[in-house]
PDB file of C-alpha atoms in Angstrom:
ATOM      1  CA  UNK A   1    -128.044  72.515  -0.059  1.00 96.00           C
ATOM      2  CA  UNK A   2    -130.121  75.179   1.129  1.00 97.00           C
ATOM      3  CA  UNK A   3    -131.157  77.726  -2.152  1.00 98.00           C
ATOM      4  CA  UNK A   4    -132.334  81.163  -1.594  1.00 98.00           C
ATOM      5  CA  UNK A   5    -133.701  82.871  -4.915  1.00 98.00           C
ATOM      6  CA  UNK A   6    -135.424  86.378  -5.166  1.00 98.00           C
ATOM      7  CA  UNK A   7    -137.634  87.478  -7.853  1.00 98.00           C
ATOM      8  CA  UNK A   8    -138.923  90.670  -9.174  1.00 97.00           C
ATOM      9  CA  UNK A   9    -142.169  90.355 -11.586  1.00 96.00           C
ATOM     10  CA  UNK A  10    -144.680  92.134 -13.340  1.00 93.00           C
ATOM     11  CA  UNK A  11    -148.020  92.087 -10.910  1.00 91.00           C
ATOM     12  CA  UNK A  12    -151.629  93.423 -11.400  1.00 89.00           C
ATOM     13  CA  UNK A  13    -152.701  96.754 -11.797  1.00 90.00           C
ATOM     14  CA  UNK A  14    -155.661  98.196  -9.245  1.00 89.00           C
ATOM     15  CA  UNK A  15    -158.619  97.425 -12.002  1.00 87.00           C
ATOM     16  CA  UNK A  16    -160.894  98.725  -9.340  1.00 85.00           C
ATOM     17  CA  UNK A  17    -159.389 101.935  -8.753  1.00 87.00           C
ATOM     18  CA  UNK A  18    -157.991 102.165 -12.568  1.00 91.00           C
ATOM     19  CA  UNK A  19    -154.639 102.863 -10.897  1.00 89.00           C
ATOM     20  CA  UNK A  20    -151.557 101.538 -13.120  1.00 90.00           C
ATOM     21  CA  UNK A  21    -149.144  99.980 -10.321  1.00 90.00           C
ATOM     22  CA  UNK A  22    -145.255 100.901 -10.965  1.00 88.00           C
ATOM     23  CA  UNK A  23    -143.406  98.713  -8.631  1.00 88.00           C
ATOM     24  CA  UNK A  24    -142.051  95.446  -9.490  1.00 92.00           C
ATOM     25  CA  UNK A  25    -143.442  92.454  -7.203  1.00 94.00           C
ATOM     26  CA  UNK A  26    -140.473  90.946  -5.312  1.00 96.00           C
ATOM     27  CA  UNK A  27    -140.683  87.655  -3.443  1.00 97.00           C
ATOM     28  CA  UNK A  28    -138.171  85.164  -1.977  1.00 98.00           C
ATOM     29  CA  UNK A  29    -137.894  81.637  -2.137  1.00 98.00           C
ATOM     30  CA  UNK A  30    -136.073  79.387  -0.219  1.00 98.00           C
ATOM     31  CA  UNK A  31    -135.758  75.049  -0.748  1.00 98.00           C
ATOM     32  CA  UNK A  32    -133.376  72.526   0.104  1.00 97.00           C
ATOM     33  CA  UNK A  33    -132.390  70.816  -3.597  1.00 96.00           C
ATOM     34  CA  UNK A  34    -131.243  67.502  -1.904  1.00 96.00           C
ATOM     35  CA  UNK A  35    -134.915  67.039  -0.589  1.00 95.00           C
ATOM     36  CA  UNK A  36    -138.183  66.196  -2.388  1.00 96.00           C
ATOM     37  CA  UNK A  37    -140.611  69.027  -1.989  1.00 95.00           C
ATOM     38  CA  UNK A  38    -143.976  68.070  -0.577  1.00 97.00           C
ATOM     39  CA  UNK A  39    -145.549  71.455  -0.532  1.00 98.00           C
ATOM     40  CA  UNK A  40    -145.226  75.106  -1.022  1.00 97.00           C
ATOM     41  CA  UNK A  41    -145.616  77.110   2.031  1.00 97.00           C
ATOM     42  CA  UNK A  42    -146.537  81.105   1.889  1.00 97.00           C
ATOM     43  CA  UNK A  43    -145.522  82.987   4.919  1.00 94.00           C
ATOM     44  CA  UNK A  44    -147.505  86.007   5.283  1.00 91.00           C
ATOM     45  CA  UNK A  45    -146.694  88.431   7.555  1.00 82.00           C
ATOM     46  CA  UNK A  46    -149.155  90.985   8.988  1.00 76.00           C
ATOM     47  CA  UNK A  47    -149.240  94.276   9.231  1.00 72.00           C
ATOM     48  CA  UNK A  48    -145.778  95.826   9.948  1.00 77.00           C
ATOM     49  CA  UNK A  49    -143.424  92.765   8.883  1.00 86.00           C
ATOM     50  CA  UNK A  50    -141.151  94.935   6.839  1.00 89.00           C
ATOM     51  CA  UNK A  51    -139.816  96.169  10.008  1.00 90.00           C
ATOM     52  CA  UNK A  52    -137.176  93.183  10.030  1.00 91.00           C
ATOM     53  CA  UNK A  53    -136.149  91.675   6.619  1.00 93.00           C
ATOM     54  CA  UNK A  54    -133.725  89.873   8.748  1.00 93.00           C
ATOM     55  CA  UNK A  55    -136.383  87.924  10.789  1.00 92.00           C
ATOM     56  CA  UNK A  56    -138.256  87.237   7.460  1.00 93.00           C
ATOM     57  CA  UNK A  57    -135.209  85.649   5.653  1.00 96.00           C
ATOM     58  CA  UNK A  58    -134.581  83.626   8.901  1.00 95.00           C
ATOM     59  CA  UNK A  59    -137.688  82.265   9.184  1.00 95.00           C
ATOM     60  CA  UNK A  60    -138.562  81.362   5.607  1.00 97.00           C
ATOM     61  CA  UNK A  61    -134.856  79.609   5.624  1.00 98.00           C
ATOM     62  CA  UNK A  62    -135.321  77.879   8.947  1.00 97.00           C
ATOM     63  CA  UNK A  63    -138.848  76.190   7.705  1.00 97.00           C
ATOM     64  CA  UNK A  64    -137.279  75.525   4.240  1.00 98.00           C
ATOM     65  CA  UNK A  65    -134.400  73.404   6.184  1.00 97.00           C
ATOM     66  CA  UNK A  66    -136.621  71.564   8.778  1.00 97.00           C
ATOM     67  CA  UNK A  67    -139.229  70.918   6.359  1.00 97.00           C
ATOM     68  CA  UNK A  68    -139.316  68.926   2.851  1.00 97.00           C
ATOM     69  CA  UNK A  69    -141.042  72.327   1.335  1.00 98.00           C
ATOM     70  CA  UNK A  70    -140.481  75.280  -0.403  1.00 98.00           C
ATOM     71  CA  UNK A  71    -141.195  78.787   1.433  1.00 98.00           C
ATOM     72  CA  UNK A  72    -142.184  82.011   0.046  1.00 98.00           C
ATOM     73  CA  UNK A  73    -142.238  85.676   1.315  1.00 97.00           C
ATOM     74  CA  UNK A  74    -143.921  87.661  -0.981  1.00 96.00           C
ATOM     75  CA  UNK A  75    -143.252  91.487  -0.593  1.00 93.00           C
ATOM     76  CA  UNK A  76    -146.843  92.235  -1.538  1.00 90.00           C
ATOM     77  CA  UNK A  77    -148.555  95.749  -2.848  1.00 88.00           C
ATOM     78  CA  UNK A  78    -148.035  98.015   0.298  1.00 86.00           C
ATOM     79  CA  UNK A  79    -145.829  95.674   1.928  1.00 87.00           C
ATOM     80  CA  UNK A  80    -143.655  98.654   3.019  1.00 87.00           C
ATOM     81  CA  UNK A  81    -145.865 100.174   5.699  1.00 84.00           C
ATOM     82  CA  UNK A  82    -143.562 100.425   8.664  1.00 85.00           C
ATOM     83  CA  UNK A  83    -139.794 101.885   9.230  1.00 88.00           C
ATOM     84  CA  UNK A  84    -137.367  98.344   7.951  1.00 90.00           C
ATOM     85  CA  UNK A  85    -133.745  97.765   9.039  1.00 91.00           C
ATOM     86  CA  UNK A  86    -133.538  97.680   5.485  1.00 91.00           C
ATOM     87  CA  UNK A  87    -133.545 101.186   3.747  1.00 89.00           C
ATOM     88  CA  UNK A  88    -135.132  99.451   0.681  1.00 90.00           C
ATOM     89  CA  UNK A  89    -138.376  98.408   2.467  1.00 90.00           C
ATOM     90  CA  UNK A  90    -138.533 101.372   4.472  1.00 88.00           C
ATOM     91  CA  UNK A  91    -141.620 103.647   4.642  1.00 88.00           C
ATOM     92  CA  UNK A  92    -141.221 107.534   5.200  1.00 84.00           C
ATOM     93  CA  UNK A  93    -142.756 109.506   8.250  1.00 85.00           C
ATOM     94  CA  UNK A  94    -144.727 112.540   6.524  1.00 89.00           C
ATOM     95  CA  UNK A  95    -146.703 115.451   7.717  1.00 92.00           C
ATOM     96  CA  UNK A  96    -150.285 115.743   6.467  1.00 92.00           C
ATOM     97  CA  UNK A  97    -152.245 118.645   7.087  1.00 94.00           C
ATOM     98  CA  UNK A  98    -154.156 116.828   9.991  1.00 95.00           C
ATOM     99  CA  UNK A  99    -150.526 116.247  11.639  1.00 95.00           C
ATOM    100  CA  UNK A 100    -149.403 119.731  11.064  1.00 95.00           C
ATOM    101  CA  UNK A 101    -152.822 120.696  12.602  1.00 95.00           C
ATOM    102  CA  UNK A 102    -152.188 119.127  15.430  1.00 96.00           C
ATOM    103  CA  UNK A 103    -148.965 120.542  16.020  1.00 96.00           C
ATOM    104  CA  UNK A 104    -150.263 123.823  15.769  1.00 95.00           C
ATOM    105  CA  UNK A 105    -152.593 123.217  18.285  1.00 96.00           C
ATOM    106  CA  UNK A 106    -149.998 122.324  20.438  1.00 96.00           C
ATOM    107  CA  UNK A 107    -147.536 125.107  19.666  1.00 96.00           C
ATOM    108  CA  UNK A 108    -150.354 127.625  20.272  1.00 95.00           C
ATOM    109  CA  UNK A 109    -150.836 126.107  23.928  1.00 95.00           C
ATOM    110  CA  UNK A 110    -147.336 126.895  24.325  1.00 96.00           C
ATOM    111  CA  UNK A 111    -147.298 130.620  22.879  1.00 94.00           C
ATOM    112  CA  UNK A 112    -145.231 129.328  20.463  1.00 94.00           C
ATOM    113  CA  UNK A 113    -145.497 131.120  16.921  1.00 92.00           C
ATOM    114  CA  UNK A 114    -146.583 128.647  14.536  1.00 89.00           C
ATOM    115  CA  UNK A 115    -146.816 131.176  11.422  1.00 89.00           C
ATOM    116  CA  UNK A 116    -143.767 129.375   9.621  1.00 88.00           C
ATOM    117  CA  UNK A 117    -144.886 125.899  10.201  1.00 90.00           C
ATOM    118  CA  UNK A 118    -144.576 123.545   7.008  1.00 88.00           C
ATOM    119  CA  UNK A 119    -143.280 120.269   6.578  1.00 86.00           C
ATOM    120  CA  UNK A 120    -139.434 121.339   6.039  1.00 88.00           C
ATOM    121  CA  UNK A 121    -139.820 123.262   9.716  1.00 90.00           C
ATOM    122  CA  UNK A 122    -141.638 120.479  12.029  1.00 90.00           C
ATOM    123  CA  UNK A 123    -138.351 119.431  13.392  1.00 89.00           C
ATOM    124  CA  UNK A 124    -137.392 122.641  14.635  1.00 92.00           C
ATOM    125  CA  UNK A 125    -140.677 123.351  15.782  1.00 94.00           C
ATOM    126  CA  UNK A 126    -140.624 120.565  17.775  1.00 93.00           C
ATOM    127  CA  UNK A 127    -137.230 120.960  19.152  1.00 94.00           C
ATOM    128  CA  UNK A 128    -138.319 124.301  20.266  1.00 95.00           C
ATOM    129  CA  UNK A 129    -141.252 122.878  21.937  1.00 96.00           C
ATOM    130  CA  UNK A 130    -139.305 120.271  23.974  1.00 96.00           C
ATOM    131  CA  UNK A 131    -137.060 122.656  25.337  1.00 96.00           C
ATOM    132  CA  UNK A 132    -139.913 124.690  26.611  1.00 96.00           C
ATOM    133  CA  UNK A 133    -141.726 121.872  28.107  1.00 97.00           C
ATOM    134  CA  UNK A 134    -138.287 120.593  29.934  1.00 97.00           C
ATOM    135  CA  UNK A 135    -137.938 124.522  31.236  1.00 96.00           C
ATOM    136  CA  UNK A 136    -141.683 124.209  32.272  1.00 96.00           C
ATOM    137  CA  UNK A 137    -141.005 120.966  33.882  1.00 97.00           C
ATOM    138  CA  UNK A 138    -137.915 122.223  35.508  1.00 96.00           C
ATOM    139  CA  UNK A 139    -140.036 125.132  37.127  1.00 97.00           C
ATOM    140  CA  UNK A 140    -142.625 122.439  38.021  1.00 96.00           C
ATOM    141  CA  UNK A 141    -145.120 124.008  35.712  1.00 96.00           C
ATOM    142  CA  UNK A 142    -145.823 120.694  34.282  1.00 96.00           C
ATOM    143  CA  UNK A 143    -145.663 117.410  35.743  1.00 97.00           C
ATOM    144  CA  UNK A 144    -142.067 115.551  35.327  1.00 95.00           C
ATOM    145  CA  UNK A 145    -143.947 112.603  32.926  1.00 96.00           C
ATOM    146  CA  UNK A 146    -145.951 115.045  31.399  1.00 96.00           C
ATOM    147  CA  UNK A 147    -145.902 114.361  27.363  1.00 96.00           C
ATOM    148  CA  UNK A 148    -147.482 115.753  24.292  1.00 95.00           C
ATOM    149  CA  UNK A 149    -149.386 113.897  21.578  1.00 95.00           C
ATOM    150  CA  UNK A 150    -148.357 114.820  18.159  1.00 95.00           C
ATOM    151  CA  UNK A 151    -148.062 112.717  14.949  1.00 94.00           C
ATOM    152  CA  UNK A 152    -146.985 111.790  11.597  1.00 92.00           C
ATOM    153  CA  UNK A 153    -148.138 109.693   9.015  1.00 91.00           C
ATOM    154  CA  UNK A 154    -146.296 107.045   7.471  1.00 87.00           C
ATOM    155  CA  UNK A 155    -146.368 107.040   3.687  1.00 86.00           C
ATOM    156  CA  UNK A 156    -145.532 103.833   1.626  1.00 84.00           C
ATOM    157  CA  UNK A 157    -143.280 104.019  -0.789  1.00 79.00           C
ATOM    158  CA  UNK A 158    -143.533 103.320  -4.412  1.00 78.00           C
ATOM    159  CA  UNK A 159    -146.912 105.565  -4.827  1.00 78.00           C
ATOM    160  CA  UNK A 160    -148.393 102.303  -3.049  1.00 85.00           C
ATOM    161  CA  UNK A 161    -151.314 102.741  -0.507  1.00 83.00           C
ATOM    162  CA  UNK A 162    -153.551 100.512   1.700  1.00 80.00           C
ATOM    163  CA  UNK A 163    -156.314  98.723  -0.281  1.00 80.00           C
ATOM    164  CA  UNK A 164    -157.777  96.015   2.553  1.00 78.00           C
ATOM    165  CA  UNK A 165    -155.705  93.068   1.389  1.00 81.00           C
ATOM    166  CA  UNK A 166    -157.076  92.869  -2.304  1.00 87.00           C
ATOM    167  CA  UNK A 167    -154.150  93.161  -4.421  1.00 90.00           C
ATOM    168  CA  UNK A 168    -151.543  91.429  -2.073  1.00 90.00           C
ATOM    169  CA  UNK A 169    -153.926  88.465  -2.045  1.00 92.00           C
ATOM    170  CA  UNK A 170    -153.548  88.863  -5.816  1.00 93.00           C
ATOM    171  CA  UNK A 171    -149.537  89.560  -5.533  1.00 94.00           C
ATOM    172  CA  UNK A 172    -149.332  85.910  -3.432  1.00 94.00           C
ATOM    173  CA  UNK A 173    -151.402  84.181  -6.462  1.00 95.00           C
ATOM    174  CA  UNK A 174    -149.092  85.773  -9.201  1.00 94.00           C
ATOM    175  CA  UNK A 175    -145.939  84.716  -7.137  1.00 95.00           C
ATOM    176  CA  UNK A 176    -146.986  81.168  -7.288  1.00 93.00           C
ATOM    177  CA  UNK A 177    -147.783  81.088 -10.944  1.00 86.00           C
TER     178      UNK A 177
END
């Protein structure tokens, strides 16, 4: 019978930057308890693997059913780097100073007042910009397929940050312990 388990454990702090970790390390394991395990297989998702948690679970289960192995997904440090189909694993888009500067530049290009531009007003500014651009397209002052490029920044949850895989690698070792 296929067994699925989820664990949350303490993992490592970032000793290099002297930052205490506040989040728990989650990992999921699948195995068939009627088979003799011959190996442990870590399925390591790349950047944005958190986008579809069902896919991770399905893939882990498939490998555990097909082969005589235990399969593990580690939701490693800074795993939640993209929007996800499961809110708990989703990052949020926010507007950094750089994002706001770009927005201001675009708004000024269309003579849209931006003295009230802030994180809590960006959406309404974008909506107004869209209205202006639609009107200009209808008047043939802008090509129909013209788009402005704006940005928002994904901020990982739980105060995590990208450290180029060092803590993620340690998280995999800690899940193996």
